[in-house]
mmCIF file of C-alpha atoms in Angstrom:
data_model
loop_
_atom_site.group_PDB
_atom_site.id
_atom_site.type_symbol
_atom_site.label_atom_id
_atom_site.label_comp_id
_atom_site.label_asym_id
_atom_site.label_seq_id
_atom_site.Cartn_x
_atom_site.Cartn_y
_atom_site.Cartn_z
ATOM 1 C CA UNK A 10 149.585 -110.421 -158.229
ATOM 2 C CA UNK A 11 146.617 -111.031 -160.287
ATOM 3 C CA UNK A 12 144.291 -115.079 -160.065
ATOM 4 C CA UNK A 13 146.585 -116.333 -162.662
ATOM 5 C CA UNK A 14 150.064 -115.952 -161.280
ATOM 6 C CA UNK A 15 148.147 -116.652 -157.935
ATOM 7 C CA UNK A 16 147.564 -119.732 -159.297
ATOM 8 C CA UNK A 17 150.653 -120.806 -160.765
ATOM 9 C CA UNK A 18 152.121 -119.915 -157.658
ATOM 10 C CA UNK A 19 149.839 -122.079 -155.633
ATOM 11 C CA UNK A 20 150.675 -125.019 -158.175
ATOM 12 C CA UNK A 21 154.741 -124.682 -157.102
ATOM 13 C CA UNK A 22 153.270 -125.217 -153.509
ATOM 14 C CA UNK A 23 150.897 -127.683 -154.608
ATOM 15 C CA UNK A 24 153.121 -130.509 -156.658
ATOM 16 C CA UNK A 25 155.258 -131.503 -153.534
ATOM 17 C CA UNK A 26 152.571 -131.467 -151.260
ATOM 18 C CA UNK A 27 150.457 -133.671 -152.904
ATOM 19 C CA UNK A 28 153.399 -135.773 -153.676
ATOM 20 C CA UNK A 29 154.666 -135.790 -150.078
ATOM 21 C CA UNK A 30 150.815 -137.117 -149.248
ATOM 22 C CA UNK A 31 150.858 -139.118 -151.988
ATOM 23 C CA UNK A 32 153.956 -141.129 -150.837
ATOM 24 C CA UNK A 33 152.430 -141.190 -147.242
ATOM 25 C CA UNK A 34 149.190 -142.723 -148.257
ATOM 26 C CA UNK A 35 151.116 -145.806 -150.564
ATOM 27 C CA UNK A 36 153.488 -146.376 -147.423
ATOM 28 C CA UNK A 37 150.972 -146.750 -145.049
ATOM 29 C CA UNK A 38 148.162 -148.861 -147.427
ATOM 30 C CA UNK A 39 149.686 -151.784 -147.107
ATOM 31 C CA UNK A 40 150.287 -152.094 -143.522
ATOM 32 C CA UNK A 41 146.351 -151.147 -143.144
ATOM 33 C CA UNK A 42 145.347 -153.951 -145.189
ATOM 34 C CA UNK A 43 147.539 -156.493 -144.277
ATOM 35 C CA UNK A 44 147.102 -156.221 -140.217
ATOM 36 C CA UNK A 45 143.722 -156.746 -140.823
ATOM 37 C CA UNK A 46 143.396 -159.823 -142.580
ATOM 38 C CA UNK A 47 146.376 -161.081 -140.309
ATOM 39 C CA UNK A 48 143.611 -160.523 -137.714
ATOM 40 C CA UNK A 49 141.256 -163.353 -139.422
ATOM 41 C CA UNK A 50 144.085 -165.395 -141.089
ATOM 42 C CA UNK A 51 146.406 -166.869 -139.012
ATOM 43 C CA UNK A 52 146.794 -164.345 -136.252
ATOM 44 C CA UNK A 53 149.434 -166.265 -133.868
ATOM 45 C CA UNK A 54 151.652 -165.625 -136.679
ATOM 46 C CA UNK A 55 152.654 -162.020 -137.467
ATOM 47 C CA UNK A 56 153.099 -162.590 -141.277
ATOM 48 C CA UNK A 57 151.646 -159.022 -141.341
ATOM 49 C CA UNK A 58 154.520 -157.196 -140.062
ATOM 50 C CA UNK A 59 157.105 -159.213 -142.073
ATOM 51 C CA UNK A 60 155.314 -158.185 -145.367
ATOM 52 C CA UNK A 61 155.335 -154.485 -144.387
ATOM 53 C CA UNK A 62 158.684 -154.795 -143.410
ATOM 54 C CA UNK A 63 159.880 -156.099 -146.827
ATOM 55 C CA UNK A 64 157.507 -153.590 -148.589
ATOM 56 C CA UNK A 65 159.469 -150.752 -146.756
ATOM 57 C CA UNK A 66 162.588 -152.224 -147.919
ATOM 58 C CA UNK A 67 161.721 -151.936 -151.809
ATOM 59 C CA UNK A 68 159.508 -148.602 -151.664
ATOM 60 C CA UNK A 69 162.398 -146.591 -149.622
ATOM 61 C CA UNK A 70 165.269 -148.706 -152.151
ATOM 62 C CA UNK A 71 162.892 -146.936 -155.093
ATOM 63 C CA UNK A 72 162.956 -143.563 -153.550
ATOM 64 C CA UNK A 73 166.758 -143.189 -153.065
ATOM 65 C CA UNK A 74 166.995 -143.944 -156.879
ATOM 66 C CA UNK A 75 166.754 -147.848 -157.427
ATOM 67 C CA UNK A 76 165.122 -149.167 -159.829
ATOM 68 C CA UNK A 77 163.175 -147.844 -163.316
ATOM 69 C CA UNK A 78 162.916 -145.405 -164.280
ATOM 70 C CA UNK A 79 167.050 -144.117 -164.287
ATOM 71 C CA UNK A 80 165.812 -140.632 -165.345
ATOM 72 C CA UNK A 81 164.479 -139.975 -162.428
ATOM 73 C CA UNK A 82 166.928 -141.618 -159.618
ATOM 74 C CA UNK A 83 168.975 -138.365 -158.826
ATOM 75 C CA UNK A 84 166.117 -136.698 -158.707
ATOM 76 C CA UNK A 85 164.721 -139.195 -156.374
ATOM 77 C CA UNK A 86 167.946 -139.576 -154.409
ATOM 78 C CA UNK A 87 167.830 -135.827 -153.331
ATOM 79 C CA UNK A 88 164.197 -135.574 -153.073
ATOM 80 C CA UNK A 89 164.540 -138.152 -150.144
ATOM 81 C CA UNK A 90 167.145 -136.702 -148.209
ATOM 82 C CA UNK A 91 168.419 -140.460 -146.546
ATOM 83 C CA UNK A 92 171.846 -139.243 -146.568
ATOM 84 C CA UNK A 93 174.165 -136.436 -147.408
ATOM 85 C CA UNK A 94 177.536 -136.503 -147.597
ATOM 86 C CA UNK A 95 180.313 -133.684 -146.453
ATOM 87 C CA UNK A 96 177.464 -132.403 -143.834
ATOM 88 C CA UNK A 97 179.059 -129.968 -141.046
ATOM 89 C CA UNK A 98 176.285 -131.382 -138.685
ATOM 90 C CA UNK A 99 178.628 -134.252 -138.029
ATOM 91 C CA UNK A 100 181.117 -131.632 -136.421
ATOM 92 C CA UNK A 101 181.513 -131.692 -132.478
ATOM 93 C CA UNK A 102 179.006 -128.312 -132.826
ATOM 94 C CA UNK A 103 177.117 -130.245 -135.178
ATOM 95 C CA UNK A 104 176.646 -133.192 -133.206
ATOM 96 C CA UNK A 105 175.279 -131.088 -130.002
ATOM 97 C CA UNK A 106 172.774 -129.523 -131.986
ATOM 98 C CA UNK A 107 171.326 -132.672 -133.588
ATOM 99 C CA UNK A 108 171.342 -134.526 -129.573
ATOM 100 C CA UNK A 109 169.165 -131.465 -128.339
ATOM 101 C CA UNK A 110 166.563 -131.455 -131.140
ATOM 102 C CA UNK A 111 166.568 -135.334 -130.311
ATOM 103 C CA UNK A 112 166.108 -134.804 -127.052
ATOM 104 C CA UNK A 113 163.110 -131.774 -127.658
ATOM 105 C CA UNK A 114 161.097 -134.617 -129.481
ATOM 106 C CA UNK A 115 162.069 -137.152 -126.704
ATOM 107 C CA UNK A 116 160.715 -134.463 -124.029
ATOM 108 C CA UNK A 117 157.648 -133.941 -127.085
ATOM 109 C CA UNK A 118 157.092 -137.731 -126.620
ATOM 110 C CA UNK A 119 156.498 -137.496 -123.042
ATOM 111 C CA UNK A 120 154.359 -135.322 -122.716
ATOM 112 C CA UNK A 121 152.236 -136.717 -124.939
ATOM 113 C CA UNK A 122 152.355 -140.042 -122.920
ATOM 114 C CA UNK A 123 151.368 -137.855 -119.387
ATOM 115 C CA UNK A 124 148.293 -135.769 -120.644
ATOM 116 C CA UNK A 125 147.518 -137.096 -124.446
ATOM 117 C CA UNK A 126 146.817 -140.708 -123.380
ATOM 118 C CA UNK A 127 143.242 -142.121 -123.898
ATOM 119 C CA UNK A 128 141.351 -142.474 -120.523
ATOM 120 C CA UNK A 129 140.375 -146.356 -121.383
ATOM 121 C CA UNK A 130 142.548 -149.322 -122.918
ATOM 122 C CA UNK A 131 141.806 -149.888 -126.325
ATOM 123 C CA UNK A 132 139.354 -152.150 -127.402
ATOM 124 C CA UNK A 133 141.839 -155.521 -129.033
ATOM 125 C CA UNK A 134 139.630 -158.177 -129.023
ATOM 126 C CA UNK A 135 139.986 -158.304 -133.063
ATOM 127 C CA UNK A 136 143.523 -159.140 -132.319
ATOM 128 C CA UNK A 137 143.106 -162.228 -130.613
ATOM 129 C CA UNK A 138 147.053 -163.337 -129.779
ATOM 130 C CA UNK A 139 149.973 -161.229 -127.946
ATOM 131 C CA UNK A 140 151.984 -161.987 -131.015
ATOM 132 C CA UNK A 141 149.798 -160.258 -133.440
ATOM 133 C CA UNK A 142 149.610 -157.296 -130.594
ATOM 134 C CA UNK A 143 153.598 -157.285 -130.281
ATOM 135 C CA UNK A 144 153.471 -156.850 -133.959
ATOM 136 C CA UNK A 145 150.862 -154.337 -134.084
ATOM 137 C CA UNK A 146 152.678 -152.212 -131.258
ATOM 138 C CA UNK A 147 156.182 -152.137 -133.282
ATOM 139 C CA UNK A 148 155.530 -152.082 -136.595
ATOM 140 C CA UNK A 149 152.634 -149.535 -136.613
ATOM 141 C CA UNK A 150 155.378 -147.202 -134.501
ATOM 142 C CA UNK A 151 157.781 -148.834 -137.398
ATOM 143 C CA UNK A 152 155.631 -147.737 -140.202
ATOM 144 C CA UNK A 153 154.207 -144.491 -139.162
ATOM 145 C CA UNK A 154 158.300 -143.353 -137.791
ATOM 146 C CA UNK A 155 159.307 -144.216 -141.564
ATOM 147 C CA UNK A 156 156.566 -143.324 -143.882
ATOM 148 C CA UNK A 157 156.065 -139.885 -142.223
ATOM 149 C CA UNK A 158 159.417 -138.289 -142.305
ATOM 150 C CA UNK A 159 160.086 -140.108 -146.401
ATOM 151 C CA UNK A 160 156.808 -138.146 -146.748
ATOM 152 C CA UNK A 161 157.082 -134.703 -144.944
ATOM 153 C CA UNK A 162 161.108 -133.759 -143.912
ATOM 154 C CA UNK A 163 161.791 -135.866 -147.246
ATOM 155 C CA UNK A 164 160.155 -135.549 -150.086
ATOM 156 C CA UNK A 165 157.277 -132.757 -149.172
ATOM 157 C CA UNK A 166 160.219 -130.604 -147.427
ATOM 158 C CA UNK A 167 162.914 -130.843 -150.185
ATOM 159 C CA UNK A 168 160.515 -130.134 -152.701
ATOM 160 C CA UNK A 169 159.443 -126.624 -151.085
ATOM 161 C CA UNK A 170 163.177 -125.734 -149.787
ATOM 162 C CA UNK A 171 163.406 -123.732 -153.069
ATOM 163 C CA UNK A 172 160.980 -120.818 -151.516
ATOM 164 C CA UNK A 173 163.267 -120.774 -148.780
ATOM 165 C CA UNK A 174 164.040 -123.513 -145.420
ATOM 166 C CA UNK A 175 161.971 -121.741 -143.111
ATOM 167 C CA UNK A 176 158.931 -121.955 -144.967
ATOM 168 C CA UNK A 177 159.836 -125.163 -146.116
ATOM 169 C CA UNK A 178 159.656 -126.155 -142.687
ATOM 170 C CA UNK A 179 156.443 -124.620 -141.445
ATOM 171 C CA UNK A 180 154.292 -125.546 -144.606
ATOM 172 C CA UNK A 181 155.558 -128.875 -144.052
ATOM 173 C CA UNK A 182 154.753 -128.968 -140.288
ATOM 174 C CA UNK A 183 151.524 -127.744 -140.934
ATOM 175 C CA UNK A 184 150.148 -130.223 -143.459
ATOM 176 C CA UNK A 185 151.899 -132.410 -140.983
ATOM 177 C CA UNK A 186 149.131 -132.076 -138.543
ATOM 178 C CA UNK A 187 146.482 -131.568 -140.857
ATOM 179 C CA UNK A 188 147.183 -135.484 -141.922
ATOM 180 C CA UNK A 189 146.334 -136.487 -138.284
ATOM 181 C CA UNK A 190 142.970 -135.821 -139.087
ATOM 182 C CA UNK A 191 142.673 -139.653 -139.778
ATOM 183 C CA UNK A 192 142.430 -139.712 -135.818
ATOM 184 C CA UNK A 193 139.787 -137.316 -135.551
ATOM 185 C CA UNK A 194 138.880 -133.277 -135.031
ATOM 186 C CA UNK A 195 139.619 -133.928 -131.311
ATOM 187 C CA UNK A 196 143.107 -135.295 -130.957
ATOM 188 C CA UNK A 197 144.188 -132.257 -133.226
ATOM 189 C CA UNK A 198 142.410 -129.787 -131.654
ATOM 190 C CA UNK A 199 144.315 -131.017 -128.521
ATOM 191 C CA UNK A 200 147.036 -132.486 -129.969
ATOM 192 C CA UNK A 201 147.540 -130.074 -133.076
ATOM 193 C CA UNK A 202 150.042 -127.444 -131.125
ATOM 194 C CA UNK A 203 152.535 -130.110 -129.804
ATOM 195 C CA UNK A 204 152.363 -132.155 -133.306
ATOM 196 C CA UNK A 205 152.871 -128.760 -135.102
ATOM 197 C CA UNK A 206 156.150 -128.296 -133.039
ATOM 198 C CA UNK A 207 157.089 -131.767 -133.283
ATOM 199 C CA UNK A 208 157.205 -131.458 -137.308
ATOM 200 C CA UNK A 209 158.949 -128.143 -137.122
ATOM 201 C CA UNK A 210 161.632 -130.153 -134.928
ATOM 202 C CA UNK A 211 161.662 -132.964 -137.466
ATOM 203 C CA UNK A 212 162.379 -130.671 -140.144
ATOM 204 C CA UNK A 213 165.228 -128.963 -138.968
ATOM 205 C CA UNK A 214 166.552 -131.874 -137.992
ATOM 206 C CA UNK A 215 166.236 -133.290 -141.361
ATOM 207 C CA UNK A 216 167.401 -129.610 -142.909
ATOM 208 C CA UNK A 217 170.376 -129.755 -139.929
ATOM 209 C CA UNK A 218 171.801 -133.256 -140.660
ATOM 210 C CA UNK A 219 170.627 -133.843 -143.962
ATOM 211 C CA UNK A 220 169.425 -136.419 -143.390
ATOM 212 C CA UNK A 221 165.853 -138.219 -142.614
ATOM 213 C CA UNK A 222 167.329 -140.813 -140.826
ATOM 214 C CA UNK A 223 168.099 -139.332 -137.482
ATOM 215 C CA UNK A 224 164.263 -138.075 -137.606
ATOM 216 C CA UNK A 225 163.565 -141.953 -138.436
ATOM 217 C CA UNK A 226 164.722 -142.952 -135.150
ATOM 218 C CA UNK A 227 163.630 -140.805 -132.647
ATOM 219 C CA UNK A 228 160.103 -141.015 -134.483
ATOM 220 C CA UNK A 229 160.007 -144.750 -134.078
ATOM 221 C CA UNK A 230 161.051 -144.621 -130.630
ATOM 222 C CA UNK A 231 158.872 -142.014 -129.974
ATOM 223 C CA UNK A 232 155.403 -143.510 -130.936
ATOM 224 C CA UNK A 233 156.476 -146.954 -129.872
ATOM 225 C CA UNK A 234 157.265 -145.516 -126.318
ATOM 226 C CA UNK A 235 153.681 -143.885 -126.378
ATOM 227 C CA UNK A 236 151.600 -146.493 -128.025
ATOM 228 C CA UNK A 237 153.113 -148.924 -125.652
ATOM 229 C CA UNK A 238 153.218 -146.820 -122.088
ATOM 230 C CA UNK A 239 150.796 -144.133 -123.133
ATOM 231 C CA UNK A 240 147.640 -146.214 -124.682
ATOM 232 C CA UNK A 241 148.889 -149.824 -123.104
ATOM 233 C CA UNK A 242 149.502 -148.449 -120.151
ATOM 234 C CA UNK A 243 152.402 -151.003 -120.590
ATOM 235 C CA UNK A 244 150.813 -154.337 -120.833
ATOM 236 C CA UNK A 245 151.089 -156.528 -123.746
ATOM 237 C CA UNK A 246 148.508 -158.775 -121.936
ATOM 238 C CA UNK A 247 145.370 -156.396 -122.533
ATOM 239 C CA UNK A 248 143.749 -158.081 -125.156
ATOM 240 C CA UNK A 249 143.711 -161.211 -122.949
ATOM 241 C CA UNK A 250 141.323 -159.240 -120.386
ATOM 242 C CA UNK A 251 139.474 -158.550 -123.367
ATOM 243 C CA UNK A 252 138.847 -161.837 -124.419
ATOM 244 C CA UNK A 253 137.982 -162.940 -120.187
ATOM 245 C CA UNK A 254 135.628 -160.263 -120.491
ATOM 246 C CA UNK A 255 133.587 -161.778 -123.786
ATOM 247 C CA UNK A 256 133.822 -165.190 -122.145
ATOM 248 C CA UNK A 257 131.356 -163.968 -119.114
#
């Protein structure tokens, strides 16, 4: 293979990775930016978390094919993966197999919460009321459960299934942990094995089912149950010893 067909095969890799990151970074922007401000602008209301939750609503409507423009909305449709039709993994056998990769990211999950946890409470005194917290704690597990399997089993995954659902898979997986690095060197170079497996799990799920949405749940579930047990050590109350603490 000489540079140039080296490089138009790298491009076939290339267009529904970036697109797969590209669809991660717009789901996630606005749940940034808005939890923020709520932070300064009212925070005993969590206005925040409503607007993400509508955003959702439209952006994952758009990628199953609503909306301009109608050339593209099959193409969308598929590319997603929210639901297909006539699946065997419905069957009795079917059904199994889906439970026990549920359960391997449920077992995933705790682990995480026994040895991945950080050694101190967060710092929360920029969120100043247990309602902004609440909100913080469910839609950030919300947002993150949703955004990352639209962006990597959906739309990253289906886009590389034509070089075979295997690779598919592990390319996936690993440009799955590789977008953790938002949390820093040290979380993947501890975490980086167990998130690795955990997006090989989520995408043969997705490839199993067809579907993103079983992959939606436990993923939800399974950073709510560690952001709330693991790094809250399950108290909503922290930020209130916070706040005693800046009062001394």
């Amino acid at each position: 293979m000489d540079v140039r067909e080296a490089l138009i095969e790298a491009r076939k890799y290339a267009a529904p990775i970036l697109t797969g990151l590209l669809i991660a970074g717009i789901g996630v922007a606005p749940w940034i930016v808005l939890i923020r401000l709520n932070a300064r602008v009212h925070p005993e209301i969590p206005w925040a978390a409503m607007a993400t939750l509508a955003f959702l609503l439209v952006f994952i409507a758009w990628l199953n094919g609503a909306g301009w423009p109608k050339s593209w909305q099959a193409a969308r449709r598929y590319r997603l993966g929210l639901w297909r039709s006539g699946s065997t993994a419905w069957s009795m056998e079917g059904i199994v197999t889906t439970l026990g990769l549920m359960a391997l990211l449920g077992l995933l999950t705790l682990i995480w919460i026994l040895v991945g946890s950080p050694e101190r409470p967060p710092d929360l005194r920029e969120y100043p009321s247990t309602a902004i917290l609440v909100s913080i704690v469910i839609m950030g597990a919300l947002v993150s459960g949703v955004v990352e399997e639209v962006a990597f089993p959906g739309y990253m995954q289906r886009g590389l299934e034509r070089f075979g659902s295997a690779t598919a898979i592990v390319v996936t997986s690993i440009v799955f942990v590789f977008a953790h690095l938002t949390h820093g060197w040290q979380m993947i170079v501890f975490l980086g094995p167990g998130i690795f497996m955990a997006g090989v799990i989520y995408g043969m799920l997705a490839y199993h089912t067809g579907s993103i949405l079983p992959g939606m749940l436990v993923h939800f579930l399974g950073d709510l149950s560690f952001t709330f047990f693991g790094v809250l050590g399950g108290d909503w109350r922290l930020h209130d010893r916070f706040d005693a603490r800046a009062m001394l």
